[in-house]
Amino acid sequence: MWQFALKEVMEQLILGIETSCDETAAAIIGDNGHIYASQISSQISEHQRHGGVVPEIAARAHIDRIEGVIKAALAEANITKDQISAIAATAGPGLIGGVLVGTVVAKAMAAALSVPYYAVNHLEGHALTARLTNGVRFPYLLLLVSGGHTQILAVEAPAQYRLYGATLDDAAGEAFDKSAKALGLPMPGGPNIEHLAKSGDASRFDLPRPMIKKPGCDLSFSGLKTAVIKAWQETGEDAKQKSDLAAALQAAISDCLYYRSRAAMQNFRADFDIDTPDFVVAGGVAANQTIRERLKELCVFEGFSFHAPPIHLCTDNAVMIAWVAAEYQHAGLSPSGRDFAPLPRWPLASLTPDMTVQHTSHHMDNAS
Ligand code: KG4
Ligand code: ZN
């Protein structure tokens, strides 16, 4: 009996692995959400001179770094690999070469240690992080804004999503990254635009706010990037104008996210009868202070409660991947078998069995 009780309270340690883009990351968390280790090795210096993430360079860099990153996580947590009770790795969406590296390492370790393996959807990692960091309860409205995805969804449970809107072309992060590149700023585009925007005057350029007057909650960012490039060429690429343009771009993206989230709030209220519903912004672009502030204002205005994970858990990390496994365990969902094939495209709403009745067609699903 006491053995049973001991087992009941014993914390399970989960190793998370993230390799879907240009960060090789490993983390160890308890199934209660305690973070014991989070290691992130950024490859940015290897991609910088190419002006973007080069898939083959990324895959090779993951191979070079993954073992060291996992060992560093074990050392940081002060545990041995035998103490791990489950392994979770990003199995998509993302750059497939990197995803293969992470999943193969995770499966091999899970087989050697005889522990379960979880094939995690990277977007679900972003989607559920606020439950770990802010204790947000289901259901909530989620604005997921990353380098490859921009979606607004109701999060009802692990593996249960209702899609309200998504970008029809570029993701918000892509609009930041591609515009930064056009302005001659180095990677990472988003943080560099944010930094430059601090000294800029957003009102100097009148950039478009695509889609905001249309019905529904879909977004579009490719026209914005084109407008930035055009304005930059017309100004004669003047240094002062660069910061004004950065500020104008940030303001335009913030506005688009503001108005489309606002539209989604009506959908959420129609679907769920909650007095003060929760609104979560997650993904790399959620690291942007101006965007956070704008969305906070929106929440006050619409009677939602605002949540955003801390900045270091908005951008890619392995804590969020391990946390998805913990959520699945708590929800009684079985781990995927080791035969799960990694997916370069893997829409979040497809995790929900009856997704076909829950979202409209024509939503882009770019790689991570
Ligand atoms: O979630 P994430 O780390 O990786 C993906 O899953 O894509 O998001 C990366 C994206 C990039 O486009 C990056 O420029 C953007 O997030 N980002 C930002 C900021 N920090 C990262 N965008 C605007 N402001 C930031 N501070
Ligand atoms: Zn991400």
Coordinates of C-alpha atoms and ligand atoms in Angstrom, one line a residue:
M1 CA 0.0 0.0 0.0
W2 CA 2.7 2.5 0.9
Q3 CA 4.5 1.6 -2.3
F4 CA 1.4 2.5 -4.2
A5 CA 1.1 5.8 -2.3
L6 CA 4.7 6.6 -3.0
K7 CA 4.3 5.9 -6.7
E8 CA 1.2 8.1 -6.8
V9 CA 3.2 11.1 -5.5
M10 CA 6.5 10.5 -7.2
E11 CA 7.2 13.1 -9.8
Q12 CA 7.8 11.8 -13.3
L13 CA 10.6 13.5 -15.2
I14 CA 10.0 14.3 -18.8
L15 CA 12.8 15.0 -21.3
G16 CA 11.7 17.4 -24.1
I17 CA 13.6 17.8 -27.4
E18 CA 13.0 20.6 -30.0
T19 CA 14.8 20.7 -33.4
S20 CA 12.1 22.0 -35.8
C21 CA 13.9 25.2 -36.9
D22 CA 17.2 26.8 -35.9
E23 CA 17.3 26.1 -32.2
T24 CA 18.5 22.8 -30.8
A25 CA 16.9 22.6 -27.4
A26 CA 16.4 20.1 -24.6
A27 CA 14.6 20.5 -21.3
I28 CA 13.7 18.4 -18.3
I29 CA 10.5 19.1 -16.4
G30 CA 8.4 17.3 -13.8
D31 CA 5.0 16.2 -14.9
N32 CA 3.7 18.8 -12.4
G33 CA 5.3 21.5 -14.5
H34 CA 8.4 22.2 -12.5
I35 CA 11.2 23.2 -14.8
Y36 CA 14.5 21.5 -13.9
A37 CA 16.5 22.4 -17.0
S38 CA 16.1 24.3 -20.2
Q39 CA 19.0 24.3 -22.7
I40 CA 18.8 26.2 -26.0
S41 CA 21.6 26.2 -28.6
S42 CA 20.9 28.8 -31.2
Q43 CA 22.3 28.3 -34.7
I44 CA 21.7 31.9 -35.7
S45 CA 25.3 32.7 -36.4
E46 CA 25.5 29.9 -38.9
H47 CA 22.4 31.1 -40.9
Q48 CA 23.0 34.9 -40.5
R49 CA 25.3 35.3 -43.5
H50 CA 22.7 33.5 -45.7
G51 CA 20.0 35.9 -44.6
G52 CA 17.6 33.1 -43.5
V53 CA 17.5 29.6 -42.1
V54 CA 19.1 27.1 -44.6
P55 CA 17.4 23.7 -44.0
E56 CA 20.4 21.6 -44.7
I57 CA 22.7 23.7 -42.5
A58 CA 20.1 23.5 -39.8
A59 CA 19.8 19.7 -40.0
R60 CA 23.6 19.2 -39.8
A61 CA 23.9 21.7 -36.9
H62 CA 21.2 19.8 -35.0
I63 CA 23.2 16.6 -35.5
D64 CA 26.4 18.3 -34.2
R65 CA 24.6 19.8 -31.1
I66 CA 21.9 17.5 -30.0
E67 CA 24.0 15.2 -27.8
G68 CA 25.7 18.1 -26.0
V69 CA 22.4 19.9 -25.4
I70 CA 20.8 16.8 -23.9
K71 CA 23.8 16.2 -21.7
A72 CA 23.8 19.8 -20.6
A73 CA 20.1 19.5 -19.7
L74 CA 20.8 16.4 -17.6
A75 CA 23.6 18.2 -15.9
E76 CA 21.5 21.3 -15.2
A77 CA 18.8 19.1 -13.7
N78 CA 21.4 17.1 -11.8
I79 CA 19.9 13.8 -12.9
T80 CA 21.1 10.8 -14.9
K81 CA 19.2 9.6 -18.0
D82 CA 17.9 6.6 -16.1
Q83 CA 15.7 8.9 -14.0
I84 CA 13.8 10.0 -17.1
S85 CA 10.3 8.5 -17.3
A86 CA 9.1 9.8 -20.7
I87 CA 10.7 11.5 -23.8
A88 CA 8.9 14.0 -26.0
A89 CA 10.2 15.4 -29.2
T90 CA 8.9 17.8 -31.9
A91 CA 7.6 15.6 -34.7
G92 CA 6.4 18.5 -36.9
P93 CA 5.5 20.9 -38.3
G94 CA 8.9 22.3 -39.2
L95 CA 12.0 21.8 -41.3
I96 CA 11.9 18.1 -41.9
G97 CA 15.7 17.5 -41.7
G98 CA 15.8 19.0 -38.2
V99 CA 12.6 17.2 -37.1
L100 CA 14.1 13.9 -38.2
V101 CA 17.2 14.5 -36.1
G102 CA 15.3 15.2 -32.9
T103 CA 12.7 12.4 -33.3
V104 CA 15.3 9.8 -34.1
V105 CA 17.4 10.7 -31.1
A106 CA 14.3 10.7 -28.9
K107 CA 13.0 7.4 -30.2
A108 CA 16.4 5.7 -29.7
M109 CA 16.7 7.0 -26.2
A110 CA 13.1 6.0 -25.4
A111 CA 13.8 2.5 -26.7
A112 CA 17.0 2.2 -24.8
L113 CA 15.5 3.4 -21.5
S114 CA 12.2 1.6 -22.0
V115 CA 10.1 4.7 -21.5
P116 CA 7.2 6.1 -23.6
Y117 CA 7.9 8.4 -26.5
Y118 CA 5.6 11.3 -27.4
A119 CA 5.6 12.7 -30.9
V120 CA 4.7 16.4 -30.2
N121 CA 3.1 18.9 -32.5
H122 CA 5.3 22.0 -32.1
L123 CA 2.3 24.3 -32.4
E124 CA 0.7 22.5 -29.5
G125 CA 3.8 23.3 -27.5
H126 CA 3.2 27.0 -28.1
A127 CA -0.5 26.6 -27.6
L128 CA -0.3 25.0 -24.1
T129 CA 2.7 26.9 -22.6
A130 CA 0.4 29.5 -20.9
R131 CA -1.1 26.7 -18.8
L132 CA 2.4 25.8 -17.5
T133 CA 3.5 29.4 -16.9
N134 CA 0.2 31.2 -16.1
G135 CA -2.0 28.4 -15.0
V136 CA -4.6 29.2 -17.6
R137 CA -7.7 26.9 -17.6
F138 CA -9.5 25.4 -20.6
P139 CA -11.1 26.7 -22.7
Y140 CA -9.3 29.8 -23.8
L141 CA -8.9 31.9 -26.9
L142 CA -5.4 31.6 -28.4
L143 CA -3.6 33.9 -30.8
L144 CA -0.6 31.8 -32.0
V145 CA 1.9 34.0 -33.8
S146 CA 5.3 32.5 -34.8
G147 CA 7.7 32.5 -37.7
G148 CA 5.7 30.0 -39.7
H149 CA 2.1 30.3 -38.4
T150 CA -0.5 32.8 -37.4
Q151 CA -3.7 31.4 -36.2
I152 CA -6.6 32.2 -33.8
L153 CA -8.1 29.2 -32.1
A154 CA -10.2 28.1 -29.2
V155 CA -8.1 25.7 -27.0
E156 CA -10.6 23.3 -25.4
A157 CA -8.3 20.5 -24.2
P158 CA -5.0 18.8 -25.3
A159 CA -5.5 17.8 -28.9
Q160 CA -8.8 19.7 -29.1
Y161 CA -8.7 22.9 -31.1
R162 CA -11.3 25.0 -32.9
L163 CA -9.9 27.2 -35.6
Y164 CA -11.4 30.6 -36.0
G165 CA -8.9 32.2 -38.4
A166 CA -5.5 31.9 -39.9
T167 CA -3.2 33.8 -42.3
L168 CA -4.0 33.3 -45.9
D169 CA -0.3 33.8 -46.9
D170 CA 2.7 34.9 -44.7
A171 CA 2.8 34.5 -41.0
A172 CA 3.3 37.6 -38.8
G173 CA 6.8 36.4 -38.0
E174 CA 7.5 36.2 -41.7
A175 CA 6.3 39.7 -42.2
F176 CA 8.8 40.9 -39.5
D177 CA 11.6 38.7 -40.9
K178 CA 11.2 39.4 -44.6
S179 CA 10.7 43.2 -44.0
A180 CA 13.8 43.2 -41.8
K181 CA 15.8 41.6 -44.5
A182 CA 14.6 44.1 -47.0
L183 CA 15.7 46.9 -44.6
G184 CA 19.1 45.3 -44.5
L185 CA 18.7 44.3 -40.8
P186 CA 20.5 41.1 -39.7
M187 CA 18.6 38.0 -38.3
P188 CA 16.6 37.7 -36.1
G189 CA 14.3 40.0 -37.9
G190 CA 11.5 40.4 -35.4
P191 CA 13.7 41.5 -32.4
N192 CA 15.7 43.8 -34.6
I193 CA 12.6 45.5 -36.0
E194 CA 11.4 45.9 -32.4
H195 CA 14.7 47.4 -31.3
L196 CA 14.8 49.8 -34.2
A197 CA 11.1 50.8 -33.9
K198 CA 11.9 52.2 -30.4
S199 CA 13.5 55.2 -32.1
G200 CA 11.1 55.5 -34.9
D201 CA 7.9 57.4 -35.6
A202 CA 5.2 55.0 -36.7
S203 CA 3.0 57.8 -38.1
R204 CA 5.5 58.7 -40.8
F205 CA 4.3 55.8 -43.1
D206 CA 0.8 54.8 -43.8
L207 CA 1.1 51.0 -44.2
P208 CA -2.0 48.9 -45.0
R209 CA -3.9 46.8 -42.5
P210 CA -5.0 43.9 -44.7
M211 CA -8.2 42.0 -44.0
I212 CA -9.3 44.0 -40.9
K213 CA -12.5 45.2 -42.4
K214 CA -13.5 41.8 -43.8
P215 CA -15.8 39.4 -42.0
G216 CA -14.3 36.5 -40.2
C217 CA -10.9 36.2 -38.5
D218 CA -8.5 35.4 -41.2
L219 CA -5.3 37.5 -41.7
S220 CA -2.9 38.4 -44.5
F221 CA 0.6 39.8 -44.2
S222 CA 2.2 39.4 -47.6
G223 CA 0.9 42.8 -48.8
L224 CA 2.4 44.5 -45.8
K225 CA 5.8 43.2 -46.5
T226 CA 5.5 44.4 -50.1
A227 CA 4.4 47.8 -48.9
V228 CA 7.4 48.1 -46.6
I229 CA 9.8 47.2 -49.5
K230 CA 8.1 49.7 -51.8
A231 CA 8.2 52.5 -49.1
W232 CA 11.9 51.8 -48.4
Q233 CA 12.8 52.0 -52.0
E234 CA 10.9 55.3 -52.4
T235 CA 12.6 56.9 -49.4
G236 CA 16.0 56.4 -51.0
E237 CA 16.8 54.0 -48.2
D238 CA 17.5 56.7 -45.7
A239 CA 18.7 55.7 -42.2
K240 CA 16.3 57.8 -40.2
Q241 CA 13.4 56.5 -42.3
K242 CA 14.5 53.0 -41.5
S243 CA 13.5 53.3 -37.9
D244 CA 10.2 55.1 -38.8
L245 CA 9.4 52.3 -41.2
A246 CA 10.2 49.6 -38.6
A247 CA 7.9 51.4 -36.2
A248 CA 5.2 51.7 -38.9
L249 CA 5.5 48.0 -39.7
Q250 CA 5.3 47.0 -36.0
A251 CA 2.2 49.2 -35.6
A252 CA 0.5 47.7 -38.7
I253 CA 1.1 44.1 -37.5
S254 CA -0.1 45.0 -34.0
D255 CA -3.3 46.5 -35.5
C256 CA -4.0 43.5 -37.7
L257 CA -3.6 41.2 -34.7
Y258 CA -5.7 43.5 -32.6
Y259 CA -8.7 43.6 -34.9
R260 CA -8.7 40.0 -35.9
S261 CA -8.4 38.8 -32.3
R262 CA -11.2 41.1 -31.5
A263 CA -13.4 39.4 -34.2
A264 CA -12.4 36.0 -32.8
M265 CA -13.5 37.1 -29.3
Q266 CA -17.0 37.4 -30.7
N267 CA -16.8 33.8 -32.0
F268 CA -15.4 32.6 -28.7
R269 CA -18.2 34.3 -26.7
A270 CA -20.8 32.7 -29.0
D271 CA -19.2 29.3 -28.5
F272 CA -18.5 29.4 -24.8
D273 CA -20.6 30.9 -22.0
I274 CA -17.9 32.4 -19.8
D275 CA -18.1 35.8 -18.0
T276 CA -14.4 36.8 -18.2
P277 CA -12.8 34.4 -20.8
D278 CA -9.0 34.0 -21.0
F279 CA -7.0 35.2 -24.0
V280 CA -3.5 33.9 -24.6
V281 CA -0.9 35.1 -27.1
A282 CA 1.9 32.7 -27.8
G283 CA 4.7 32.0 -30.2
G284 CA 7.9 33.9 -31.1
V285 CA 6.0 37.1 -32.1
A286 CA 4.4 37.2 -28.7
A287 CA 7.8 38.3 -27.4
N288 CA 7.1 41.7 -28.9
Q289 CA 6.3 44.3 -26.2
T290 CA 4.2 46.6 -28.4
I291 CA 2.1 43.7 -29.6
R292 CA 1.7 42.4 -26.0
E293 CA 0.6 45.9 -24.9
R294 CA -1.9 46.3 -27.7
L295 CA -3.5 42.9 -27.0
K296 CA -3.6 43.8 -23.3
E297 CA -5.6 46.9 -24.2
L298 CA -7.9 44.8 -26.4
C299 CA -8.6 42.4 -23.5
V300 CA -9.5 45.3 -21.1
F301 CA -11.8 46.6 -23.8
E302 CA -13.5 43.3 -24.5
G303 CA -13.6 41.9 -21.0
F304 CA -11.1 39.1 -21.5
S305 CA -8.3 38.2 -19.2
F306 CA -4.9 38.6 -20.9
H307 CA -2.0 36.1 -20.6
A308 CA 1.3 35.7 -22.3
P309 CA 4.1 33.3 -21.4
P310 CA 7.4 34.9 -20.3
I311 CA 9.5 36.0 -23.3
H312 CA 12.0 33.2 -23.1
L313 CA 9.1 30.7 -23.4
C314 CA 7.4 32.5 -26.3
T315 CA 10.3 31.8 -28.7
D316 CA 11.2 28.1 -29.5
N317 CA 12.3 26.0 -26.5
A318 CA 12.0 22.4 -25.4
V319 CA 10.1 23.1 -22.1
M320 CA 6.9 23.5 -24.1
I321 CA 7.5 20.2 -25.9
A322 CA 8.0 18.3 -22.6
W323 CA 4.9 20.1 -21.2
V324 CA 2.7 18.7 -24.0
A325 CA 3.6 15.2 -22.9
A326 CA 2.7 16.1 -19.3
E327 CA -0.6 17.5 -20.5
Y328 CA -1.3 14.3 -22.5
Q329 CA -0.5 12.2 -19.4
H330 CA -2.8 14.2 -17.2
A331 CA -5.6 14.0 -19.8
G332 CA -5.1 10.2 -20.1
L333 CA -4.2 10.5 -23.8
S334 CA -1.8 7.7 -24.9
P335 CA 1.6 8.5 -26.3
S336 CA 2.1 8.1 -30.0
G337 CA 3.9 4.9 -30.9
R338 CA 7.5 5.0 -32.0
D339 CA 6.3 4.4 -35.6
F340 CA 4.8 7.9 -35.8
A341 CA 6.1 9.5 -39.0
P342 CA 7.4 13.1 -38.6
L343 CA 5.3 15.6 -40.6
P344 CA 6.6 18.8 -42.2
R345 CA 3.0 20.1 -42.2
W346 CA 0.8 19.3 -39.3
P347 CA -2.2 21.6 -38.6
L348 CA -3.1 22.0 -35.0
A349 CA -6.8 21.6 -35.7
S350 CA -6.1 18.2 -37.3
L351 CA -5.4 16.8 -33.9
T352 CA -9.1 17.2 -33.2
P353 CA -10.9 14.2 -34.6
D354 CA -14.0 16.1 -35.9
M355 CA -12.0 19.0 -37.3
T356 CA -13.7 19.0 -40.6
V357 CA -16.9 20.5 -39.2
Q358 CA -15.0 22.9 -37.0
H359 CA -13.0 25.0 -39.5
T360 CA -13.3 26.4 -42.9
S361 CA -11.0 25.4 -45.7
H362 CA -8.3 27.5 -47.2
H363 CA -6.0 28.0 -44.3
M364 CA -2.3 28.1 -45.1
D365 CA -0.2 25.8 -43.0
N366 CA 3.4 26.7 -43.6
A367 CA 6.3 24.9 -42.1
S368 CA 7.2 26.1 -38.6
Ligands
KG4_1 O1 8.0 30.5 -32.3 P1 9.3 30.9 -32.9 O2 10.5 31.1 -32.0 O3 9.6 29.9 -34.0 C1 8.7 29.4 -34.9 O4 8.0 28.4 -34.5 O5 8.5 29.9 -36.0 O6 9.0 32.3 -33.7 C2 10.0 32.9 -34.4 C3 9.5 34.1 -35.0 C4 10.4 34.8 -36.0 O7 9.7 35.2 -37.1 C5 10.9 36.0 -35.2 O8 11.3 37.1 -36.0 C6 9.7 36.3 -34.3 O9 9.2 35.1 -34.0 N1 10.0 37.1 -33.2 C7 9.6 38.4 -32.9 C8 10.2 38.8 -31.7 N2 11.0 37.8 -31.2 C9 10.8 36.7 -32.1 N3 8.9 39.2 -33.7 C10 8.6 40.4 -33.2 N4 9.2 40.9 -32.1 C11 10.0 40.2 -31.3 N5 10.5 40.6 -30.2
ZN2 ZN 7.8 27.9 -32.7

